Each structure stands twice: as C-alpha cells, then as structure tokens.
Amino acid sequence: MSDVQLLDKNQLIEVLSQTKTATAIHIGEDALIQMANQAMLTIWDKDQSVIGKTLEDALPELKGQPFAQMFKKVWLEGITISGVETAADLKVDGEMKTFYFDFEYRAIKNEFNQTICILHTAIDVTDRVTNRQLMEEYYSKELALEREQALNEELAASNEELNAVNEELSQSQEELLALNESLERRVEARVKELSASEARYRRISDELAAINEELTASNEELALAHEQLKETFDELEDKEIALRLAIEAANFGTWHIHSESRAFITSVRLRELFGYDATHEITIEEALGQITEEYRPYVTEKLENALAGNGDYDVSYPVIGFNDKKIRWLRAIGNLKADKSGEFSSFTGVVMDISVIKKDEQRKNDFIAMVSHELKTPLTSLNGYIQVLQRKAIVFQDKFVNSSLEMAAKQVKKMTGMVNGFLNVSRLESGKIVLNLSHFSLTDLIDVVVEESRLMETSHIINFQSCEHTPVYADYDKIGNVIVNLLSNAVKYAPTAKNIEVTCTVINQMVQVGVRDHGIGIGVKDINRLFDRYYRVESNSQVSGFGIGLYLSAEIIARHNGTIWVESEFGKGATFYFNLPLYQEEIKM
Ligand code: ADP
C-alpha cells in the first residue's frame, strides 16, 4: 500500500465526473450544485455553468415540483430519499418534457454526523417507462379488444337470453292474458255470487227483521202474560186469604198427606178435634186410632182408596177425644192432587165438627122412630078391621062397599109401607137393622112381588121375564121391599108410559135384576145422588115421596154384598139394576 498514491479531491471529483451514472453533489438547503457530471448535465440539458447555482436557479422548470423540497429535507434531517421511475418535467431544447428516473438523494456526513453534502444519483429510465407504457397501452388495447369481443359475445349471449326472456315474456303475456281472462270470468262469477249472496243476505235480513218484530211482539205478550200472572197471583192470594178466613170462621181443621212419605201435616184445630194437645204432632195411625172401632175399618178403607186415587173422600165418623174422651162426630172431605213431578200426590182436606147436626139428626130419627112405632099399632088394627069388613061385605055383594074397602086396604098398605120405611131408616141409622137370612129362589120372589104389584098398580102393565135357577141366601122380606120399591117408583115416575119390564139374568155368579120404565128419566146432575138419604129430584116435587126408598134399597143390597145402580137419560125412562151373589152349595160344603 505504501507505493500507492491517494487521490486528491479534484481527482475524486474527476472520477465521479466520468461515471456513466448521472451524479451531482449539492450542498445547503437550496441544493446548491457543487458538482454535476456529464451524464447529469445531459439529463438537465445544461452545461458547466450550472455549477455554483441553486437547483431551482439552474432548473427553473422544477418550480412547483417536489424535488427542491426533498433536497431541503435530506439536508436538514440527514436522511436518504430515493425514488423509482419518478416522473420529472424538464426543459429540453426549449420544450417541457416528462422524464422518468430512478434516483437517490443521499446525505453524506462527517465524523460528527453533520451533513456535509448531498450525493445525487439518477438513472434515466424514461425509455423503459415509456416502452412499458406503450406495451401496457398495447396490452390494454388488446385487452380492451378481448374484452370487447368477450363483451360482444356476452352481448350476443345476453341477446339470446333476452330473446328467450322475450319469448318467455310473450308466453307469460299470453298466459297473463289467459289468466286475465279467467280472472275476469272468475270475477264475473264472483260478482254474480256476491249479488246472489246479497239477495240472500237481504232476505235473511228481512227475515231477521220479521223475527225481531215477532220477538218484540212476543216480548209484549210476555209482559202482558206477566201482568196477567201477577193479577192471577194477587187474586190467588186474595182467594187464599179468603179461604183461610173461611176455614177459620167455619172452625175447620185441615190436613195434608204426602202420598209417598205419608207425612201427615195437621192444623191445631184438627188436633183439637181428635182430642190432642195443640202442640202434639199426630200421625195418621194416631188419628185413625181415635175413630170408634165400628167406623175405623170403613174410614181406613176409604182413606187408602182415596190415597190410591180410587174414589172421592167424604166420610162422617165418630171419634173419641184422646185427652178429653169426648165423643165428636166429624165429617172429613179430601181431594187428591198429583204433584207436577208425577212422583207423588198431595191429599188435602178439611175436617169439621158435625156433632150438633148429628145430634139433631139423632133427635129427628128418634122422633121418626117413635112416631112410626106409634103409627104402626093403629095401622095394624085398621088393617085388621078392613080385612074383617071385607070378609063380611062379600055376603052383601055390595059393589061400592067392596071396592071402597079394597081402596082402603090399598091405602093402609101404602101407609104401612111408608111407616115401615121410616122405621127402617131409623133402625139403619142406629145400627139396629138385622138381616133375617134364608134360602129362596129370587125368581120366585120376583114372581110374587110382581103379582102383588099388578093387583096394586092396575094402571100399568108389568112384564116379567123370569130366569132359571136363581138360589140366593138373603133376607126375603127386605129384598122383596127393594123390588116393591123399584116397581112403585117405575109406576110413579112414568105417569103416561104404561109398560114396565122386569128382567132377571145370571152374570158371573151374580143374579142381576132390572126394572125398566119409559117415564121421565133422570138428568146427569141427579143420577149420582139418587141413593142418598132424603134425596129427591127437585122437578119431581109434585110427586109424593120422602126420598128414602132408594136409600134403604141401596143399604139393604150393600149388606147382601150386592150392588145397585141406574142407567137413565133425562126424558127417556130409567132402568134400575141390582145384583146379589148366587148361593152356591158347593162353597158351603
Ligand atoms: P121417593 O120416590 O120417595 O122420592 P126414592 O128414594 O124412591 O124416594 O127416590 C128418590 C128420587 O129418585 C125420587 O124422588 C125421584 O126423583 C127419583 N127416581 C126414583 N125412581 C125413579 C124412576 N124410575 N124414574 C125417574 N126418577 C126416579
């Protein structure tokens, strides 16, 4: 190394000047040109005269470009700024041209790290850049062409697609048209339907209005019915009060029986009538227990029958008071009414004290019995005298005397019949009637009675159809009286129609006797009461009688386990029937 001579400063600069790479050295903030080699001067299109000038003085065209600013930054901050293919506008041959450079501004520092100069190197890459730009341009055109072609193709494809779409569209349009048509048709149909439903709606509406009217009317009717009900209810209440007052005034006892549970609800008065304390709740059995033994079975049977719905309930009976032991005659009248549920019935009624009436009746009966008894003795002797006279008169053969005596005998017989009737009633009432039973043929008895009546009642023609084999076990006289009674009534109540038919038939082991006339007949109002004691049909008051014949007949037949009844119509005659059990020897054995 000792043989080699170190280059001096100028020599170094000379070397730098020779490099192909455009090189320059600048100093200071304004990039004062210290040195620029030929290559750099060529770029700048300048000569050595730029040495010692600031960059912008040397190249005024750089004003407005970023380079002076970069130099200042490198100088002040001691850094390196480089660029690749950076464009710079330079004046060449008096014309502004754009060049491209790869450049570097490097701060050269001393040992104190102070910037002493800026090494500026630049390589003109304008050709490269422009070539590339041309290439790029070319390629971009090619690309554009390709793109155009591709676009064209795409366009063609799109066109085709468009055509297809168009076709589809036209198809769709057709379809749409079809759809439209069908829609129109449907709309039309719907409109029709709608108008039909509108009509229907209107009809329903009208009907509804009618119903509404009816409802209003019904409502009014209901209101009216309600009013009427209220009135009826008020009336009922009034009536109930009146009834209660009447019951209280008449001093009636009241009772109520539940047909199923047999609960017995009684009023205070009823308990009094049976001789119980007012507070003592009595049972049906207790009430029945106070009835005299003689009447108890009869009342019990009547009560059970009425509760079962068979027959009415109107019974009179004596009771012996439970506490006071007083005998009272009571009359009970009841009415059975089915409950709405149909499961049970209510048996309600009143009980009244008829002791006074009974006492009066008793007195009357006693009086009648006494009178009848007293009348019987003179009548018997009168009858005896007439019979003696009749026998004597036969000798004289005086017609007048004979017929007068006959008439007298008839009247005495009639009177005897009446007196006997009264006697029988009083006997019946006091339970003193006794049946005198014997075996006889009922037909024979009828024969006898009819024969007697023919003699007595010469005004009428009595027909009798007898029947075979009619054995009975009965009271001959009393049954005879029944037939006599029916025959005399047939004569009495048929003053103009002369025929009377008596029949006799055997039905179901019973002998049935019928007495038929063609007289005045009996009205509906009276028919059920004919057999009551002292009952007489009002319109027949001019015909003599006491209303005891049928009553006695009914009692006599009942005591023989038979029945008596009548079939009649007003103005069309009447048929009275009674039946008696046939006597059967086999049963007796
Ligand atoms: P009397 O005849 O004494 O009045 P009865 O007891 O025999 O009493 O009869 C009761 C009533 O029945 C009579 O008053 C009469 O009105 C009616 N009667 C009875 N028999 C007949 C008959 N054959 N035709 C029409 N009415 C009759």
Coordinates of N, CA and C in Angstrom, one line a residue, residues 277-454:
D277 N -153.4 -32.4 72.3 CA -152.9 -31.1 72.6 C -152.6 -30.4 71.3
A278 N -152.7 -29.1 71.4 CA -152.4 -28.3 70.1 C -151.0 -28.5 69.6
T279 N -150.1 -28.8 70.6 CA -148.6 -28.9 70.2 C -148.3 -30.4 69.8
H280 N -149.2 -31.3 70.0 CA -148.9 -32.7 69.7 C -149.0 -33.0 68.3
E281 N -147.8 -33.3 67.6 CA -147.8 -33.7 66.2 C -148.4 -35.1 66.1
I282 N -149.5 -35.3 65.4 CA -150.1 -36.7 65.3 C -149.8 -37.4 64.0
T283 N -149.8 -38.7 64.1 CA -149.6 -39.5 62.9 C -151.0 -39.9 62.4
I284 N -151.0 -40.5 61.1 CA -152.2 -40.9 60.5 C -152.8 -42.0 61.5
E285 N -151.9 -42.9 61.9 CA -152.4 -44.0 62.8 C -153.0 -43.5 64.1
E286 N -152.4 -42.5 64.6 CA -152.9 -41.9 65.9 C -154.4 -41.3 65.6
A287 N -154.5 -40.6 64.5 CA -155.8 -40.1 64.2 C -156.8 -41.2 64.0
L288 N -156.4 -42.2 63.2 CA -157.4 -43.3 63.0 C -157.7 -44.0 64.3
G289 N -156.7 -44.1 65.2 CA -156.9 -44.8 66.5 C -158.0 -44.2 67.3
Q290 N -158.3 -42.9 67.1 CA -159.4 -42.2 67.9 C -160.8 -42.4 67.3
I291 N -160.9 -43.0 66.1 CA -162.2 -43.2 65.5 C -162.8 -44.5 66.2
T292 N -164.1 -44.5 66.4 CA -164.7 -45.6 67.1 C -164.5 -46.9 66.3
E293 N -164.3 -48.0 67.0 CA -164.0 -49.3 66.4 C -164.9 -49.6 65.2
E294 N -166.2 -49.3 65.4 CA -167.2 -49.6 64.5 C -166.9 -49.0 63.1
Y295 N -166.4 -47.7 63.2 CA -166.2 -46.9 61.9 C -164.8 -47.0 61.4
R296 N -163.9 -47.4 62.3 CA -162.4 -47.3 61.9 C -162.1 -48.1 60.6
P297 N -162.5 -49.4 60.4 CA -162.2 -50.1 59.2 C -162.7 -49.4 57.9
Y298 N -163.9 -48.9 58.1 CA -164.6 -48.2 57.0 C -163.8 -46.9 56.6
V299 N -163.4 -46.1 57.6 CA -162.7 -44.9 57.3 C -161.3 -45.2 56.7
T300 N -160.7 -46.2 57.3 CA -159.3 -46.6 56.8 C -159.4 -47.0 55.4
E301 N -160.4 -47.8 55.0 CA -160.5 -48.3 53.7 C -160.7 -47.1 52.7
K302 N -161.6 -46.2 53.1 CA -161.9 -45.0 52.3 C -160.7 -44.2 52.1
L303 N -159.9 -44.0 53.2 CA -158.7 -43.2 53.1 C -157.7 -43.8 52.2
E304 N -157.5 -45.1 52.3 CA -156.5 -45.8 51.5 C -156.9 -45.8 50.0
N305 N -158.2 -45.9 49.8 CA -158.7 -45.9 48.4 C -158.5 -44.5 47.8
A306 N -158.8 -43.5 48.6 CA -158.6 -42.1 48.1 C -157.1 -41.8 47.8
L307 N -156.2 -42.3 48.7 CA -154.8 -42.1 48.5 C -154.3 -42.8 47.3
A308 N -154.9 -43.9 47.0 CA -154.5 -44.7 45.8 C -155.1 -44.1 44.5
G309 N -156.0 -43.1 44.7 CA -156.6 -42.4 43.5 C -157.9 -43.1 43.1
N310 N -158.4 -44.0 44.0 CA -159.7 -44.6 43.6 C -160.8 -44.0 44.5
G311 N -161.6 -43.2 43.9 CA -162.8 -42.7 44.6 C -162.6 -41.4 45.4
D312 N -163.7 -40.7 45.7 CA -163.5 -39.5 46.4 C -163.5 -39.8 47.9
Y313 N -163.3 -38.8 48.7 CA -163.2 -38.9 50.1 C -164.1 -37.9 50.8
D314 N -165.3 -38.5 51.3 CA -166.2 -37.6 52.0 C -166.8 -38.6 53.1
V315 N -166.3 -38.6 54.2 CA -166.7 -39.5 55.3 C -167.1 -38.8 56.6
S316 N -168.1 -39.4 57.2 CA -168.5 -38.9 58.5 C -168.3 -40.1 59.5
Y317 N -167.7 -39.7 60.7 CA -167.4 -40.8 61.6 C -167.3 -40.2 63.0
P318 N -167.6 -41.0 64.1 CA -167.4 -40.5 65.4 C -166.0 -40.8 65.9
V319 N -165.4 -39.8 66.7 CA -164.1 -40.1 67.3 C -164.3 -39.9 68.8
I320 N -163.4 -40.6 69.5 CA -163.4 -40.4 71.0 C -162.1 -39.6 71.3
G321 N -162.2 -38.4 71.8 CA -161.1 -37.5 72.0 C -160.0 -38.2 72.8
F322 N -158.7 -38.0 72.4 CA -157.6 -38.7 73.1 C -157.4 -38.3 74.5
N323 N -157.5 -37.0 74.8 CA -157.4 -36.5 76.2 C -158.7 -36.4 76.9
D324 N -159.7 -35.7 76.2 CA -160.9 -35.4 76.9 C -162.0 -36.5 76.8
K325 N -161.7 -37.6 76.0 CA -162.6 -38.7 75.9 C -164.0 -38.3 75.4
K326 N -164.1 -37.1 74.8 CA -165.4 -36.7 74.4 C -165.7 -37.3 73.0
I327 N -167.0 -37.6 72.8 CA -167.4 -38.2 71.5 C -167.8 -37.0 70.6
R328 N -167.1 -37.0 69.4 CA -167.5 -35.9 68.5 C -167.8 -36.6 67.1
W329 N -168.7 -36.1 66.4 CA -169.0 -36.6 65.1 C -168.2 -35.7 64.1
L330 N -167.4 -36.3 63.3 CA -166.6 -35.4 62.3 C -167.0 -35.8 60.9
R331 N -166.8 -34.8 60.0 CA -167.0 -35.1 58.6 C -165.7 -34.6 57.9
A332 N -165.1 -35.5 57.2 CA -163.8 -35.1 56.5 C -164.0 -35.2 55.0
I333 N -163.6 -34.1 54.3 CA -163.7 -34.1 52.9 C -162.3 -33.9 52.3
G334 N -161.9 -34.7 51.4 CA -160.5 -34.6 50.9 C -160.4 -34.6 49.4
N335 N -159.3 -34.1 48.9 CA -159.0 -34.1 47.5 C -157.6 -34.5 47.2
L336 N -157.5 -35.5 46.3 CA -156.1 -35.9 45.9 C -155.6 -35.2 44.7
K337 N -154.4 -34.7 44.7 CA -153.9 -33.9 43.6 C -152.5 -34.4 43.3
A338 N -152.3 -34.8 42.0 CA -150.9 -35.3 41.7 C -150.0 -34.2 41.6
D339 N -148.8 -34.4 42.1 CA -147.7 -33.4 42.0 C -147.3 -33.3 40.6
K340 N -146.7 -32.1 40.2 CA -146.2 -31.9 38.8 C -145.2 -32.9 38.5
S341 N -144.4 -33.3 39.4 CA -143.3 -34.3 39.1 C -143.9 -35.7 38.8
G342 N -145.2 -35.9 39.1 CA -145.8 -37.2 38.8 C -145.4 -38.3 39.7
E343 N -144.5 -38.0 40.7 CA -144.0 -39.0 41.6 C -144.8 -39.2 42.8
F344 N -145.5 -38.2 43.2 CA -146.4 -38.4 44.4 C -147.6 -37.5 44.3
S345 N -148.5 -37.7 45.2 CA -149.7 -36.8 45.2 C -149.9 -36.2 46.6
S346 N -150.6 -35.1 46.5 CA -150.9 -34.4 47.8 C -152.4 -34.7 48.1
F347 N -152.6 -35.2 49.3 CA -154.0 -35.4 49.7 C -154.4 -34.4 50.8
T348 N -155.2 -33.5 50.4 CA -155.5 -32.4 51.3 C -157.0 -32.3 51.6
G349 N -157.3 -31.9 52.8 CA -158.7 -31.8 53.1 C -159.1 -31.0 54.4
V350 N -160.3 -31.0 54.6 CA -160.8 -30.3 55.9 C -161.6 -31.3 56.7
V351 N -161.6 -31.0 58.0 CA -162.4 -31.8 58.9 C -163.3 -30.9 59.7
M352 N -164.6 -31.2 59.8 CA -165.5 -30.3 60.5 C -166.2 -31.1 61.6
D353 N -166.6 -30.3 62.6 CA -167.3 -31.0 63.7 C -168.8 -30.9 63.4
I354 N -169.4 -32.1 63.2 CA -170.8 -32.2 62.8 C -171.6 -32.8 64.0
S355 N -171.1 -32.7 65.2 CA -171.7 -33.3 66.3 C -173.1 -32.8 66.5
V356 N -173.3 -31.4 66.4 CA -174.6 -30.8 66.6 C -175.6 -31.3 65.5
I357 N -175.1 -31.4 64.3 CA -176.0 -31.8 63.2 C -176.4 -33.3 63.5
K358 N -175.4 -34.1 63.9 CA -175.7 -35.5 64.2 C -176.7 -35.6 65.4
K359 N -176.5 -34.7 66.3 CA -177.4 -34.8 67.5 C -178.8 -34.5 67.0
D360 N -179.0 -33.5 66.2 CA -180.3 -33.1 65.6 C -180.8 -34.3 64.8
E361 N -180.0 -34.9 64.0 CA -180.4 -36.0 63.2 C -180.9 -37.1 64.1
Q362 N -180.1 -37.3 65.2 CA -180.5 -38.4 66.1 C -181.9 -38.1 66.7
R363 N -182.0 -36.8 67.1 CA -183.3 -36.5 67.7 C -184.4 -36.8 66.6
K364 N -184.2 -36.3 65.4 CA -185.1 -36.5 64.3 C -185.4 -38.0 64.1
N365 N -184.4 -38.7 64.1 CA -184.5 -40.2 63.9 C -185.3 -40.8 65.0
D366 N -185.0 -40.4 66.2 CA -185.7 -40.9 67.4 C -187.2 -40.6 67.3
F367 N -187.4 -39.3 66.9 CA -188.8 -38.8 66.7 C -189.5 -39.7 65.7
I368 N -188.8 -39.8 64.5 CA -189.5 -40.6 63.4 C -189.7 -42.0 63.9
A369 N -188.8 -42.6 64.6 CA -188.9 -44.0 65.0 C -190.1 -44.1 66.0
M370 N -190.2 -43.1 66.9 CA -191.2 -43.1 67.9 C -192.6 -42.9 67.2
V371 N -192.7 -41.9 66.3 CA -193.9 -41.7 65.6 C -194.3 -42.9 64.8
S372 N -193.3 -43.5 64.0 CA -193.6 -44.6 63.2 C -194.1 -45.8 64.0
H373 N -193.4 -45.9 65.1 CA -193.8 -47.0 66.0 C -195.2 -46.8 66.5
E374 N -195.5 -45.6 66.9 CA -196.9 -45.3 67.4 C -197.9 -45.5 66.3
L375 N -197.5 -45.1 65.1 CA -198.5 -45.2 64.0 C -198.8 -46.7 63.6
K376 N -197.8 -47.5 63.8 CA -197.9 -48.9 63.4 C -199.0 -49.6 64.1
T377 N -199.2 -49.4 65.4 CA -200.3 -50.1 66.2 C -201.7 -49.8 65.6
P378 N -202.0 -48.5 65.5 CA -203.3 -48.2 64.9 C -203.5 -48.7 63.5
L379 N -202.4 -48.6 62.7 CA -202.4 -49.1 61.3 C -202.7 -50.6 61.3
T380 N -202.1 -51.3 62.2 CA -202.3 -52.8 62.2 C -203.7 -53.1 62.5
S381 N -204.3 -52.4 63.5 CA -205.7 -52.7 63.9 C -206.6 -52.3 62.7
L382 N -206.3 -51.1 62.1 CA -207.1 -50.6 61.0 C -207.1 -51.7 59.9
N383 N -205.9 -52.2 59.6 CA -205.8 -53.2 58.6 C -206.7 -54.5 58.9
G384 N -206.6 -54.8 60.2 CA -207.4 -56.0 60.7 C -208.9 -55.7 60.5
Y385 N -209.3 -54.5 60.9 CA -210.7 -54.2 60.8 C -211.2 -54.2 59.3
I386 N -210.3 -53.7 58.4 CA -210.7 -53.7 57.0 C -210.8 -55.1 56.5
Q387 N -209.9 -56.0 56.9 CA -210.0 -57.4 56.4 C -211.3 -58.0 56.9
V388 N -211.6 -57.8 58.2 CA -212.9 -58.4 58.7 C -214.1 -57.8 57.9
L389 N -214.0 -56.5 57.7 CA -215.1 -55.9 57.0 C -215.3 -56.5 55.6
Q390 N -214.1 -56.7 54.9 CA -214.1 -57.2 53.5 C -214.8 -58.6 53.5
R391 N -214.4 -59.4 54.5 CA -215.0 -60.7 54.6 C -216.5 -60.7 54.7
K392 N -216.9 -59.7 55.6 CA -218.4 -59.6 55.9 C -219.1 -59.1 54.7
A393 N -218.4 -58.1 54.0 CA -219.1 -57.4 52.8 C -219.4 -58.4 51.7
I394 N -218.6 -59.4 51.6 CA -218.8 -60.4 50.5 C -220.2 -60.9 50.5
V395 N -220.7 -61.1 51.7 CA -222.1 -61.6 51.9 C -223.1 -60.7 51.2
F396 N -222.9 -59.4 51.4 CA -223.9 -58.4 50.9 C -223.8 -58.2 49.4
Q397 N -222.7 -58.5 48.9 CA -222.4 -58.3 47.5 C -222.6 -56.9 47.0
D398 N -222.3 -56.0 47.9 CA -222.4 -54.5 47.5 C -221.1 -54.1 46.9
K399 N -221.3 -53.8 45.6 CA -220.1 -53.5 44.8 C -219.3 -52.3 45.3
F400 N -220.1 -51.2 45.7 CA -219.5 -50.0 46.1 C -218.7 -50.2 47.4
V401 N -219.4 -50.9 48.4 CA -218.7 -51.2 49.7 C -217.5 -52.0 49.4
N402 N -217.6 -53.0 48.6 CA -216.4 -53.9 48.3 C -215.3 -53.1 47.7
S403 N -215.5 -52.3 46.7 CA -214.4 -51.5 46.1 C -213.8 -50.5 47.0
S404 N -214.7 -49.9 47.9 CA -214.2 -48.9 48.9 C -213.3 -49.6 49.9
L405 N -213.7 -50.8 50.3 CA -212.9 -51.5 51.2 C -211.6 -51.9 50.6
E406 N -211.6 -52.3 49.3 CA -210.4 -52.6 48.6 C -209.5 -51.4 48.6
M407 N -210.0 -50.2 48.2 CA -209.2 -49.0 48.2 C -208.6 -48.7 49.6
A408 N -209.5 -48.9 50.6 CA -209.0 -48.6 51.9 C -207.8 -49.5 52.3
A409 N -208.0 -50.8 51.9 CA -206.9 -51.8 52.2 C -205.6 -51.4 51.5
K410 N -205.7 -50.9 50.2 CA -204.5 -50.5 49.5 C -203.8 -49.3 50.1
Q411 N -204.7 -48.3 50.6 CA -204.1 -47.1 51.2 C -203.4 -47.5 52.5
V412 N -204.1 -48.4 53.2 CA -203.5 -48.8 54.5 C -202.1 -49.5 54.3
K413 N -202.1 -50.3 53.2 CA -200.9 -51.0 52.8 C -199.8 -50.0 52.5
K414 N -200.2 -49.0 51.7 CA -199.2 -48.0 51.3 C -198.7 -47.3 52.5
M415 N -199.6 -46.9 53.4 CA -199.2 -46.2 54.6 C -198.3 -47.1 55.5
T416 N -198.7 -48.4 55.6 CA -197.8 -49.3 56.3 C -196.4 -49.3 55.7
G417 N -196.4 -49.3 54.4 CA -195.1 -49.3 53.7 C -194.3 -48.1 54.1
M418 N -194.9 -46.9 54.1 CA -194.2 -45.7 54.4 C -193.7 -45.7 55.8
V419 N -194.6 -46.1 56.7 CA -194.2 -46.2 58.2 C -193.1 -47.2 58.4
N420 N -193.2 -48.3 57.7 CA -192.1 -49.3 57.8 C -190.8 -48.7 57.3
G421 N -190.9 -47.9 56.1 CA -189.7 -47.3 55.6 C -189.0 -46.4 56.6
F422 N -189.8 -45.5 57.2 CA -189.2 -44.6 58.3 C -188.6 -45.4 59.4
L423 N -189.3 -46.5 59.8 CA -188.8 -47.3 60.9 C -187.5 -47.9 60.5
N424 N -187.4 -48.4 59.3 CA -186.2 -49.0 58.8 C -185.0 -48.0 58.8
V425 N -185.3 -46.7 58.3 CA -184.3 -45.7 58.3 C -183.7 -45.5 59.7
S426 N -184.6 -45.3 60.6 CA -184.1 -45.1 62.0 C -183.4 -46.3 62.5
R427 N -183.8 -47.5 62.2 CA -183.1 -48.7 62.6 C -181.7 -48.7 62.0
L428 N -181.7 -48.4 60.7 CA -180.4 -48.4 60.0 C -179.4 -47.4 60.6
E429 N -179.9 -46.2 60.9 CA -179.1 -45.2 61.4 C -178.5 -45.6 62.7
S430 N -179.3 -46.3 63.5 CA -178.8 -46.6 64.9 C -178.2 -48.0 64.9
G431 N -178.0 -48.5 63.6 CA -177.3 -49.8 63.5 C -178.1 -51.0 64.0
K432 N -179.4 -50.8 64.0 CA -180.3 -51.8 64.6 C -180.9 -52.7 63.5
I433 N -180.5 -52.5 62.3 CA -181.1 -53.3 61.2 C -180.5 -54.7 61.2
V434 N -181.3 -55.7 61.2 CA -180.7 -57.1 61.3 C -181.3 -57.8 60.1
L435 N -180.4 -58.6 59.4 CA -180.8 -59.3 58.2 C -181.4 -60.7 58.7
N436 N -182.5 -61.0 58.2 CA -183.1 -62.3 58.5 C -182.9 -63.3 57.3
L437 N -181.8 -63.9 57.3 CA -181.4 -64.7 56.1 C -182.0 -66.0 55.9
S438 N -182.4 -66.4 54.7 CA -183.0 -67.7 54.4 C -182.7 -68.1 52.9
H439 N -182.8 -69.3 52.6 CA -182.6 -69.8 51.2 C -183.9 -69.6 50.4
F440 N -183.8 -69.0 49.3 CA -185.0 -69.0 48.4 C -184.6 -68.7 47.0
S441 N -185.6 -68.8 46.1 CA -185.3 -68.5 44.7 C -185.7 -67.1 44.4
L442 N -184.7 -66.3 43.9 CA -185.0 -64.9 43.6 C -186.1 -64.7 42.6
T443 N -186.1 -65.6 41.6 CA -187.2 -65.5 40.5 C -188.6 -65.7 41.2
D444 N -188.7 -66.7 42.1 CA -189.9 -66.9 42.8 C -190.4 -65.6 43.5
L445 N -189.4 -65.0 44.2 CA -189.8 -63.8 45.0 C -190.3 -62.7 44.0
I446 N -189.5 -62.5 42.9 CA -189.9 -61.5 41.9 C -191.4 -61.8 41.4
D447 N -191.6 -63.1 41.2 CA -193.0 -63.5 40.7 C -194.0 -63.0 41.7
V448 N -193.8 -63.3 42.9 CA -194.8 -63.0 44.0 C -195.0 -61.4 44.0
V449 N -193.8 -60.7 44.0 CA -193.9 -59.3 44.2 C -194.6 -58.7 42.9
V450 N -194.2 -59.1 41.8 CA -194.8 -58.6 40.5 C -196.3 -58.9 40.5
E451 N -196.7 -60.0 41.0 CA -198.1 -60.4 41.1 C -198.9 -59.4 42.0
E452 N -198.3 -59.2 43.1 CA -198.9 -58.3 44.1 C -199.0 -56.9 43.5
S453 N -197.9 -56.4 42.9 CA -197.9 -55.1 42.3 C -198.9 -54.9 41.2
R454 N -199.1 -56.0 40.4 CA -200.1 -56.0 39.4 C -201.5 -55.7 40.0

